XYZ file of C-alpha atoms in Angstrom:
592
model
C 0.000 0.000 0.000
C 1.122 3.061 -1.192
C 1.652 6.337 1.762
C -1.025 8.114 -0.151
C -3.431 5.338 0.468
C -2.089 4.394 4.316
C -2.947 8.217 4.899
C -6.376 8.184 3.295
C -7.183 4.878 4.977
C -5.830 6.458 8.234
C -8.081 9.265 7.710
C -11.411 7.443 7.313
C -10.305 5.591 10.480
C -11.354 8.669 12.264
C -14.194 9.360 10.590
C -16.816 8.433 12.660
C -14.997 10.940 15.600
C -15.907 14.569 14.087
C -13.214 15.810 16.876
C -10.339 13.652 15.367
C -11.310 14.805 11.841
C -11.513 18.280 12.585
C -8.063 18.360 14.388
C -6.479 15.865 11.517
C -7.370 18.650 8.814
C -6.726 21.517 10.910
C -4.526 24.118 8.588
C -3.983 27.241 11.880
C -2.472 27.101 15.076
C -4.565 24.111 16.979
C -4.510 23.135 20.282
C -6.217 19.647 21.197
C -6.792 18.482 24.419
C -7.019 14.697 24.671
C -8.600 13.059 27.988
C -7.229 9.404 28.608
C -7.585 7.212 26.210
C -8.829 9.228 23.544
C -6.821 8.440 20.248
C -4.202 11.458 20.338
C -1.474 9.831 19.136
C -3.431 8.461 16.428
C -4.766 11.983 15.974
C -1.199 13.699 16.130
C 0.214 10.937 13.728
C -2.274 11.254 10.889
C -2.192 14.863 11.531
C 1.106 14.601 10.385
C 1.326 12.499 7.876
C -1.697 15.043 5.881
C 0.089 18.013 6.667
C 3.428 16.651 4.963
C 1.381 14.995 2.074
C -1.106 18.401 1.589
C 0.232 21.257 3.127
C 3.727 21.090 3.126
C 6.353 20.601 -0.396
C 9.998 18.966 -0.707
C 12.270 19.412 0.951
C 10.175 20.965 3.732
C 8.842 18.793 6.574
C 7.869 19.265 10.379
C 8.983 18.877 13.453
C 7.800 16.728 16.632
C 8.878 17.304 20.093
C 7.650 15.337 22.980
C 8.096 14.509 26.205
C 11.287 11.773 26.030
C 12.434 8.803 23.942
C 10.238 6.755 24.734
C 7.703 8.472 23.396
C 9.322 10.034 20.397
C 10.328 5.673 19.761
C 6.342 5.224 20.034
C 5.389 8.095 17.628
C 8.083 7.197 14.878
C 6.381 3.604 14.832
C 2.886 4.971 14.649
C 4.830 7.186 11.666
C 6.658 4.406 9.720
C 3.259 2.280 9.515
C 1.899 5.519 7.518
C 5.246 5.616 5.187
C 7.106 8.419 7.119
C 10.350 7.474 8.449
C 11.926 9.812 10.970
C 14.949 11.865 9.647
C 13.713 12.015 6.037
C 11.265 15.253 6.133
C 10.211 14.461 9.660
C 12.675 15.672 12.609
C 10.887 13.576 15.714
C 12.565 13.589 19.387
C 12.355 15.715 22.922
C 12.683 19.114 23.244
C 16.492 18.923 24.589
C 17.014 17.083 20.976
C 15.696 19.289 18.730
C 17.693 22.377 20.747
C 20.971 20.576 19.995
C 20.532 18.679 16.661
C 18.550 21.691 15.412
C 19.696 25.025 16.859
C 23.176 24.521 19.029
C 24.871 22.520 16.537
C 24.349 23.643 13.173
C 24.641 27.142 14.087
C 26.624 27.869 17.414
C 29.584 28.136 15.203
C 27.772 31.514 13.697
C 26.690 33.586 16.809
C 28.710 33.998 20.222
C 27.618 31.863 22.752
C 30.472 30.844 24.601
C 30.837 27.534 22.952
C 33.796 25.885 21.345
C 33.363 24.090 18.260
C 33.804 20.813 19.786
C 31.703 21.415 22.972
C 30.630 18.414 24.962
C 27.474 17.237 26.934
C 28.725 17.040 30.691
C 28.455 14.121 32.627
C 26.818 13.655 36.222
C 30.376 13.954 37.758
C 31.200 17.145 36.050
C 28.335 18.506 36.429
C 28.212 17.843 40.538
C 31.774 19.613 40.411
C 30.616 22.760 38.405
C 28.479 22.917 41.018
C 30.714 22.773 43.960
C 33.039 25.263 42.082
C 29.854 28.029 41.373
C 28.741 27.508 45.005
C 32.297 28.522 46.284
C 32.316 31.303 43.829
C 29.402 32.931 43.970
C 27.679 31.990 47.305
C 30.464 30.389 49.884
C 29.781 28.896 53.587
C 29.015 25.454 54.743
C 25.966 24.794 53.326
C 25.202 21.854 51.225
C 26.096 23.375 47.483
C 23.737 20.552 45.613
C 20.598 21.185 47.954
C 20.880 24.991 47.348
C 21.238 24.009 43.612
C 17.904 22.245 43.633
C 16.526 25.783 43.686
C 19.104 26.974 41.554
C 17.469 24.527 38.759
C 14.078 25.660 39.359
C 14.703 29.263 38.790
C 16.646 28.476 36.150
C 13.783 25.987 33.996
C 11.390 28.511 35.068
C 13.044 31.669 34.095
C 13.933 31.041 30.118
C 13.874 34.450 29.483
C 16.650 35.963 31.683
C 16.249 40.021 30.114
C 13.103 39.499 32.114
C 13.066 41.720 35.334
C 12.135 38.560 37.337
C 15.779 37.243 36.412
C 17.477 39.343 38.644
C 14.572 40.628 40.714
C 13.419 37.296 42.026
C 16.468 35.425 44.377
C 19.300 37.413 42.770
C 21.838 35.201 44.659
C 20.237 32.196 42.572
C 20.837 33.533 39.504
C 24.421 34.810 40.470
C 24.557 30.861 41.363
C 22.979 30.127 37.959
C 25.509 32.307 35.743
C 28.845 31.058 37.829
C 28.064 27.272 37.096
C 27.489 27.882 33.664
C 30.678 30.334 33.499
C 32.355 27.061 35.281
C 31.022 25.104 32.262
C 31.750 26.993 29.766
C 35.473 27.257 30.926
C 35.724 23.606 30.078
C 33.813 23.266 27.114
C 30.504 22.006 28.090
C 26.785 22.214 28.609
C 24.309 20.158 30.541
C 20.796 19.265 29.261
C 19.040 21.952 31.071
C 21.271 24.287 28.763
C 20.107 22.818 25.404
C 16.828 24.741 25.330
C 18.335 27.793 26.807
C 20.704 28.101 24.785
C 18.770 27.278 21.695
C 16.195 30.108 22.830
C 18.871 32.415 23.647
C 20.201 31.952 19.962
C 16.772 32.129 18.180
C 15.193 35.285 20.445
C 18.825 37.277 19.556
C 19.501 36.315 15.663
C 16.240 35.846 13.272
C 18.103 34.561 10.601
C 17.740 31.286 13.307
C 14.175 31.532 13.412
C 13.839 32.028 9.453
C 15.812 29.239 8.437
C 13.919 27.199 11.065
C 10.849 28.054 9.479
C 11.889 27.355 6.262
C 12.793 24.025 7.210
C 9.798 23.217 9.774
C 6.705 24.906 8.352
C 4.752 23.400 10.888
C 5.805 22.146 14.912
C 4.045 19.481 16.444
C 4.231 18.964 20.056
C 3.010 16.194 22.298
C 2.103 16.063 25.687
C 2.759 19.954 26.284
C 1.609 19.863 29.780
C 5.197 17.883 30.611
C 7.374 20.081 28.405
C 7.902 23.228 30.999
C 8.911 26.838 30.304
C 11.873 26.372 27.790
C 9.734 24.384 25.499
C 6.590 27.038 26.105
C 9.387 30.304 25.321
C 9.886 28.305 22.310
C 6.574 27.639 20.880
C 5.983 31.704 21.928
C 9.112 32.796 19.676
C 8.597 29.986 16.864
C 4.960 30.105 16.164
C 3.490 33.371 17.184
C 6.397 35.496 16.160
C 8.465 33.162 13.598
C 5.498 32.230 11.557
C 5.796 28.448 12.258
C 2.507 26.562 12.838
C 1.336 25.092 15.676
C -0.093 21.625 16.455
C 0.087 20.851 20.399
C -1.470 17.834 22.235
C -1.822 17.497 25.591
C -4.018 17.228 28.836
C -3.673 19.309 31.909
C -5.376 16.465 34.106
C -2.420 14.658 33.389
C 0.631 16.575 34.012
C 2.271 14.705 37.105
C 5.862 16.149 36.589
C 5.929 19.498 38.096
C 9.394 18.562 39.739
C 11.179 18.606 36.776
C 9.399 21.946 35.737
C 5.872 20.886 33.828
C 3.000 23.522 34.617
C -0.284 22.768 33.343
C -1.227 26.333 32.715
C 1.374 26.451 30.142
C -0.731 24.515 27.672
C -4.149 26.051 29.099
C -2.822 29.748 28.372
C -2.316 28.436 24.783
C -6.587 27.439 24.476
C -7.111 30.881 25.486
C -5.609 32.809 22.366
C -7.836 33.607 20.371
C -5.447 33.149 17.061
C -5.376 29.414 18.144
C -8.312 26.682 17.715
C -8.971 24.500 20.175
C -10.507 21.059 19.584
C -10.944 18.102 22.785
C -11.455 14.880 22.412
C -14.510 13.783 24.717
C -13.963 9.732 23.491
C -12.238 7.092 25.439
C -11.572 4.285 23.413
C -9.689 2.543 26.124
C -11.665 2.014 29.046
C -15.090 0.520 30.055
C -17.897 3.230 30.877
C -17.108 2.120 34.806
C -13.941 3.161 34.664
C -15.008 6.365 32.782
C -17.051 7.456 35.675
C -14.829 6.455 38.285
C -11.969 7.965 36.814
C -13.772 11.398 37.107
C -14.599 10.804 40.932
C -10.782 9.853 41.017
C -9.695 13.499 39.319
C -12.364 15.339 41.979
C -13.302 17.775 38.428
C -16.445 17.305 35.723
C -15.162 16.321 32.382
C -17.317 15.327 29.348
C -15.367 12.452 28.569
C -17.533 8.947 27.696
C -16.824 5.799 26.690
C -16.800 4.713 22.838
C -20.020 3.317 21.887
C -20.791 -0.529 22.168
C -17.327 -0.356 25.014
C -17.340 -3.221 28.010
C -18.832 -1.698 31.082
C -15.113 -2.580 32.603
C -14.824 -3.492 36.276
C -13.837 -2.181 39.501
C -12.647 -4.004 42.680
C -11.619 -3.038 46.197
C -9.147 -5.250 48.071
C -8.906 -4.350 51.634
C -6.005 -5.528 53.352
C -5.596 -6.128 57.269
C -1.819 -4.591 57.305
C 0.456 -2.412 55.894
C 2.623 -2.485 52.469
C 3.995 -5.713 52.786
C 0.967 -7.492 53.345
C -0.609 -5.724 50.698
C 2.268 -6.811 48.315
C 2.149 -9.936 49.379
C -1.885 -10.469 49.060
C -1.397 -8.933 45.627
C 0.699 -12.017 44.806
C -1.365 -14.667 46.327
C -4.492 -13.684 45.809
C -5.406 -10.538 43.171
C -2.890 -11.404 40.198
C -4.486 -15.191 40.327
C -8.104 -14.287 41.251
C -7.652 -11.754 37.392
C -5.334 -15.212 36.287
C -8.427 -16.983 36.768
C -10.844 -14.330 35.321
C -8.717 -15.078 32.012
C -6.202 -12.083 32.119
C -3.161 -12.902 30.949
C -0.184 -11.806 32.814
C 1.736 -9.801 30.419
C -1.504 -7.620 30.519
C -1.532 -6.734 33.862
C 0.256 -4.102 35.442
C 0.930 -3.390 39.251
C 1.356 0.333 39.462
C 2.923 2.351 42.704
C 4.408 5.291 43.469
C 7.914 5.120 44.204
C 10.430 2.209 43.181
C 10.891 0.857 46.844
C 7.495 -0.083 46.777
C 8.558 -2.120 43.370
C 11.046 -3.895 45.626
C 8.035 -5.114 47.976
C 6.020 -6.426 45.269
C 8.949 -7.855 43.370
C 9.892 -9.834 46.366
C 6.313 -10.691 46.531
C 6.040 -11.869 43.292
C 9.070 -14.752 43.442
C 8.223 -16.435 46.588
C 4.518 -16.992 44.623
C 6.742 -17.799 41.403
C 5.220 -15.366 39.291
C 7.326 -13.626 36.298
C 7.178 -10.267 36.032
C 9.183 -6.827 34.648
C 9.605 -3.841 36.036
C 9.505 -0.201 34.842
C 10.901 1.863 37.359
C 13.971 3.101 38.611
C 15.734 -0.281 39.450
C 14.279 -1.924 35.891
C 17.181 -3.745 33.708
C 16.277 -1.259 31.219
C 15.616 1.964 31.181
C 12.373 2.549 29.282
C 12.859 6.414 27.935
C 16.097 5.205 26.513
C 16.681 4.873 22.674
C 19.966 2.774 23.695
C 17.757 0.503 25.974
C 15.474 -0.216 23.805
C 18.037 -0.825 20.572
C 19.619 -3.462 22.451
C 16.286 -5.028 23.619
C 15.705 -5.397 19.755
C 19.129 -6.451 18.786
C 18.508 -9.477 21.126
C 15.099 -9.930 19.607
C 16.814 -10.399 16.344
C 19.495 -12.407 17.284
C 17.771 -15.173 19.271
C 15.236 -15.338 16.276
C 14.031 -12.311 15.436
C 15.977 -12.216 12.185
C 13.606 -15.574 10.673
C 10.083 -13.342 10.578
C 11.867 -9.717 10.611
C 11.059 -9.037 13.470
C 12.458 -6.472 14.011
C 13.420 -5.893 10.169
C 17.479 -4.950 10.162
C 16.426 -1.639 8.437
C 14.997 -0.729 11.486
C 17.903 -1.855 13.572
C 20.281 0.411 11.083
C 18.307 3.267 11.466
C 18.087 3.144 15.318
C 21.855 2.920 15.195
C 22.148 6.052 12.980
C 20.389 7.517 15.151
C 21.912 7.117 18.478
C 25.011 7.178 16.915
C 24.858 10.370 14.705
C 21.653 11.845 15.669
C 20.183 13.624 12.208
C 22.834 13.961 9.194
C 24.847 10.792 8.056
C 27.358 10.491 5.460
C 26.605 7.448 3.224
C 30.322 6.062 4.133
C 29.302 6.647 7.702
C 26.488 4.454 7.546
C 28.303 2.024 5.283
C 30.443 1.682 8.032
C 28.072 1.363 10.961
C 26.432 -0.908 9.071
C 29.249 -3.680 8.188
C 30.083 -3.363 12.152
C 26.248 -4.097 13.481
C 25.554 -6.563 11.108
C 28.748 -8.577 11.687
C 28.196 -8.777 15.191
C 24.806 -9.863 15.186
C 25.497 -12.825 12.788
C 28.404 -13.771 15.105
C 25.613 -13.367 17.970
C 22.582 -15.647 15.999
C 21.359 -18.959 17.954
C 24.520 -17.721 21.018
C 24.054 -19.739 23.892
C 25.429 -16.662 26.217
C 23.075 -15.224 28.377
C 22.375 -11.898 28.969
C 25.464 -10.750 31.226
C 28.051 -12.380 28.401
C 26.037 -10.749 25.410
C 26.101 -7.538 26.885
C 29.912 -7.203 27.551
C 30.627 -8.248 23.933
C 28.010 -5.514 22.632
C 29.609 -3.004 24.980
C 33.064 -3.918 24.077
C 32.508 -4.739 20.160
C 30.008 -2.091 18.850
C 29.574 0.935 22.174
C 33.151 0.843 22.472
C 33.998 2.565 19.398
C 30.417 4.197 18.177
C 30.633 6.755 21.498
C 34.281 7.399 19.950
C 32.899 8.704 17.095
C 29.501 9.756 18.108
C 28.027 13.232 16.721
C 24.599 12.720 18.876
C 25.853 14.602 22.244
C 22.244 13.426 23.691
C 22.980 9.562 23.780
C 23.726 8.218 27.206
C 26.024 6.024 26.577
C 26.517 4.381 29.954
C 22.728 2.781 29.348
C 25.371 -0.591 28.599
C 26.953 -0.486 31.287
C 23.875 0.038 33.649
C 22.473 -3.127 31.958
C 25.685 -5.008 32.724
C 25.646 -4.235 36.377
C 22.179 -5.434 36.553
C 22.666 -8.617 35.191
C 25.495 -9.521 37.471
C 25.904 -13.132 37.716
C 27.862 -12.877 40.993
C 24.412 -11.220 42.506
C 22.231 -14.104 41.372
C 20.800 -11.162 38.622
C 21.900 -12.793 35.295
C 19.016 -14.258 32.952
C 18.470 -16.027 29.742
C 19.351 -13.469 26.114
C 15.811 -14.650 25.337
C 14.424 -13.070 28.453
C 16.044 -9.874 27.847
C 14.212 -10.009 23.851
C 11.114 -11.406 25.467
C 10.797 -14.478 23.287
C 10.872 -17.377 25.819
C 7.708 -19.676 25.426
C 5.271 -18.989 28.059
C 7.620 -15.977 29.640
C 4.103 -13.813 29.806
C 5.410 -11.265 33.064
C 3.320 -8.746 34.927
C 4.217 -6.001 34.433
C 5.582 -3.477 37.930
C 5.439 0.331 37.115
C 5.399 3.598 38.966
C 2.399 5.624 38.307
C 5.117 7.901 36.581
C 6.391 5.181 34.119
C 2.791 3.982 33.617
C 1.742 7.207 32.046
C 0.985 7.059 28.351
C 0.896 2.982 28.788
C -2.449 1.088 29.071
C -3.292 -2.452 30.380
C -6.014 -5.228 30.759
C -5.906 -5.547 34.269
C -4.355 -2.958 36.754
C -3.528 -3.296 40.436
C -3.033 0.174 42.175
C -0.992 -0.882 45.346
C -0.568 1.144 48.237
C -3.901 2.893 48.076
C -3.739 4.335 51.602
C -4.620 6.769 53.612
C -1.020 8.153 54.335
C 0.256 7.653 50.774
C -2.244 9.066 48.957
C -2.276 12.146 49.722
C 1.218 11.861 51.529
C 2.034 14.199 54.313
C 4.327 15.824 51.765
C 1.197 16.485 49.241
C -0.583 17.928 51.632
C 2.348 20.958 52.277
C 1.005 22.663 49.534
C -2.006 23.324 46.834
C -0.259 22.876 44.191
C 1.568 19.429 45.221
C -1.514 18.137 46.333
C -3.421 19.023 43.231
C -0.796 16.638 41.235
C -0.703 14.034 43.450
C -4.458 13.998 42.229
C -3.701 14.500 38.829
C -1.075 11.154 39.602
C -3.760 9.051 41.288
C -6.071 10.030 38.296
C -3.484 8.582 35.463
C -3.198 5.218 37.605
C -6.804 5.123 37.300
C -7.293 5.532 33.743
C -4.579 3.305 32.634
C -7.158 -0.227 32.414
C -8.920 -1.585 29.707
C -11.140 -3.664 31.811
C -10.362 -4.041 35.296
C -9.369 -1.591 37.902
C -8.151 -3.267 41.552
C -7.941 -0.709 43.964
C -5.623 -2.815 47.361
C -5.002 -0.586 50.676
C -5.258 -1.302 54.378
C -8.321 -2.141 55.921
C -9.808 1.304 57.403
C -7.191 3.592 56.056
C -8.142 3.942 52.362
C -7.550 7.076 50.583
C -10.237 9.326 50.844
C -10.018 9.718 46.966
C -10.997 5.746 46.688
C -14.340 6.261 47.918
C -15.226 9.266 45.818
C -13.908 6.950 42.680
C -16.593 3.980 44.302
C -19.437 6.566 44.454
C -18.594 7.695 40.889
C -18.800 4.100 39.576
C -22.346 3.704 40.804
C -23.532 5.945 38.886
């Protein structure tokens, strides 16, 4: 099938949501706001793909910034199955990316910015030093330096704009902080990733030629999930689209933005509805969950929304597990009795997902889980791999290929090539380049086919055979290139930790694993089954939520994307008499 037809046949996909349709063939600045399980990245996908096939002529193309890798691997899937790979007239990846592969590099040789030509990303270490040295510098005494840079970081995602009068007039001695740690930086050649949007806004605001020649390259910007994007992003979108003449296509949902501690603010995206030179469109449908769900989900947010479920949808199904003791006893019921009670209901176990909210609690259920025997993987902070990583998830599908994948193409070794490209060299590659990168992956995994090593063994010789020498010669400052070596650590045979390669790829026979998630991880993700643990009093809200308005207003907004992650079933499990008080409003919402 041609891309002309995938598009059309993408198109009349939507067609019996007027929302979607109206969004898809939106020509102006358009805002949509997309409730749970409502089809956005369906509806920014096919948005795309009409704009680059109607409104838009070679060599032009767009741009697509979201939140991190993982979802910028998620949207360039959803892209390739309508004929648009990433990199050809499509630019796809997070906000930090598109600064450096975008702005910084091809043009911080043209305007002063401090930078050398061969400028470097810094690394945790040197970064933890610059601090040290700033602190010294501009503050002194025997304070902590790193707890009065936690502040230090806020001002600085929050104030992008620094000719601002809140710059100097709001905790001067921050942003004398601020400047000597990036002076300390700059003495040695380097930036950190909080730098890559400043910088690129910084270069753009002071030198329109910038901003024209991004225009002429991205007619259009796309952004997804703009309520986790912050204040660089938001300066961006200001200077790009309503004053560079770039068009605007943003997706997102206040009732979801749960990261406000890396710098997210929901009333970014809700100041955009509220232009009146942009068109907003919402999305009322949730094609994912059961019209149970749908109701309690609204009792679970506290707010009215005029979401409903898709016509002829399951009802879906809630349950309430109280438990006579604390966490472990709760993890440990949730092992012995809720994951087989849903077993026996006819969930699988690769569909359901235990979510929490921090990754200790992970450790509870995880121990839980092997004394019942039960196989699971985790997405949290001590997972093997690290989900928002495009290394992570290359290697996961080099295994897949080598123990078998490489019979049915799955994964084809185009895609494979590419992914290497792109960690490797980011956006512009040299045909010898890729010749090269090429004859090196594909000789190692032939060596690797049918390998009896398990996953420990494979991993050194990937780290020491390709990583080795492609960070050597790496263009793409982004990559985190220690991903490898995290994955070797946590496959330590010594510790008991190694498994089997065809673990790692997930193609052992009958390896279905539930799935262990913070409510953080979980967001974007959707499941059968899901199993919200620690649903107590005390933890939700904590006694830190409850310090302020504002933190307590997202830990709603985090207890509301738990509850909207199920296609089917929603088990709520806290101690007996010490529920959260938002668990009954979600049971009086489901009986309506």
């Amino acid at each position: 099938m041609s891309s002309s037809q995938q598009l059309l046949s993408a198109i009349n996909e939507l067609s019996t949501n007027p929302e979607q349709v109206a969004a898809v063939r939106e020509t102006g600045h358009c805002v949509v706001l997309a409730g749970p399980g409502s089809g956005k990245t369906k509806t920014l996908t096919t948005a795309m793909a009409r704009a680059l096939s109607d409104d838009i002529i070679e060599p032009r193309g767009v741009a697509c910034i979201t939140y991190n890798n993982e979802c910028a691997i998620e949207l360039e899937t959803r892209l390739a199955r309508l004929g648009i790979e990433s990199g050809d007239r499509a630019f796809i990846g997070t906000v930090h990316g598109f600064a450096l592969s975008q702005v910084i590099a091809p043009y911080a040789r043209c305007v002063p910015i401090g930078l050398p030509a061969e400028f470097q990303v810094a690394t945790r270490a040197q970064t933890r030093a610059a601090v040290e040295a700033a602190y010294a510098t501009a503050i002194g005494g025997s304070d902590d330096p790193h707890r009065r840079w936690n502040f230090a970081s806020e001002k600085r995602r929050r104030d992008v704009d620094r000719s601002r009068p809140d710059w100097l007039g709001r905790n001067p001695e921050l942003a004398v902080f601020i400047e000597a740690y990036e002076n300390e930086l700059r003495r040695q050649g380097l930036i950190d990733f909080d730098d890559m949007p400043l910088l690129a806004y910084r270069m753009i605001k002071e030198h329109d030629w910038i901003r024209d020649a991004l225009h002429a390259r991205f007619p259009v910007l796309f952004v997804d999930e703009y309520q986790d994007l912050g204040h660089a992003l938001h300066e961006l979108v200001l200077l790009l689209c309503f004053g560079g003449g770039i068009r605007l296509f943003a997706v997102g949902d206040s009732d979801q933005s749960i990261y406000g501690f890396t710098g997210a603010n929901p009333e970014l995206l809700d100041s955009l509805t509220q232009r009146c030179d942009v068109r907003t469109i919402r999305l009322r449908f949730n094609y994912r969950s059961g019209g149970k769900i749908v109701r309690a989900s609204l009792g679970a947010l506290g707010e009215e929304r005029d979401y409903r479920e898709a016509e002829g949808a399951p009802e879906g199904e809630l349950t309430f597990w109280p438990v006579t003791l604390g966490l472990d006893v709760q993890a440990q019921a949730i092992a012995d009795t809720v994951i087989p009670d849903l077993e026996k209901r006819g969930f699988a176990l690769d569909e359901i997902a235990v979510l929490y909210r921090a990754a200790y609690l992970g450790d509870k259920i995880a121990e839980a889980l092997k004394r019942a025997g039960t196989p699971f993987v985790r997405s949290d902070g001590n997972a093997l791999v690290r989900r928002s990583s495009r290394l992570s998830r290359f290697i996961e599908d080099c295994a897949r290929w080598v123990v078998g994948g490489w019979k049915s193409a799955d994964p084809r070794y185009s895609r494979l090539l590419q992914q290497a490209l792109k960690i490797v060299y980011g956006a512009q590659v040299r045909p010898d380049e890729e010749q090269l990168l090429s004859d090196q992956l594909i000789g190692f995994l032939q060596a690797t086919i049918n390998s009896s090593d398990t996953t420990h063994t494979w991993l050194q010789l990937f780290d020491s055979e390709l990583i080795a020498h492609w960070r050597t010669i790496a263009r793409n400052a982004e990559q985190e290139w220690e991903v490898c070596a995290e994955m070797i650590r946590n496959t330590d045979p010594v510790a008991d930790l190694d498994i089997p390669l065809a673990h790692l790829a997930g193609r052992l026979e009958g390896t279905g694993r539930v799935n262990l998630s913070t409510l953080h991880s979980a967001k974007g993700r959707e499941f059968d089954a899901v199993v919200m643990y620690g649903v107590n009093a005390s933890d939700f809200p904590s006694q830190r939520d409850r310090q302020s308005t504002v933190a307590l207003r997202e830990a709603r907004r985090l207890f509301y994307v738990g509850v909207t992650r199920p296609r089917r079933e929603l088990a709520m499990v806290y101690q007996e008499h010490h529920h959260s008080p938002w668990v009954k409003e979600l049971f009086d919402r489901s009986q309506k």
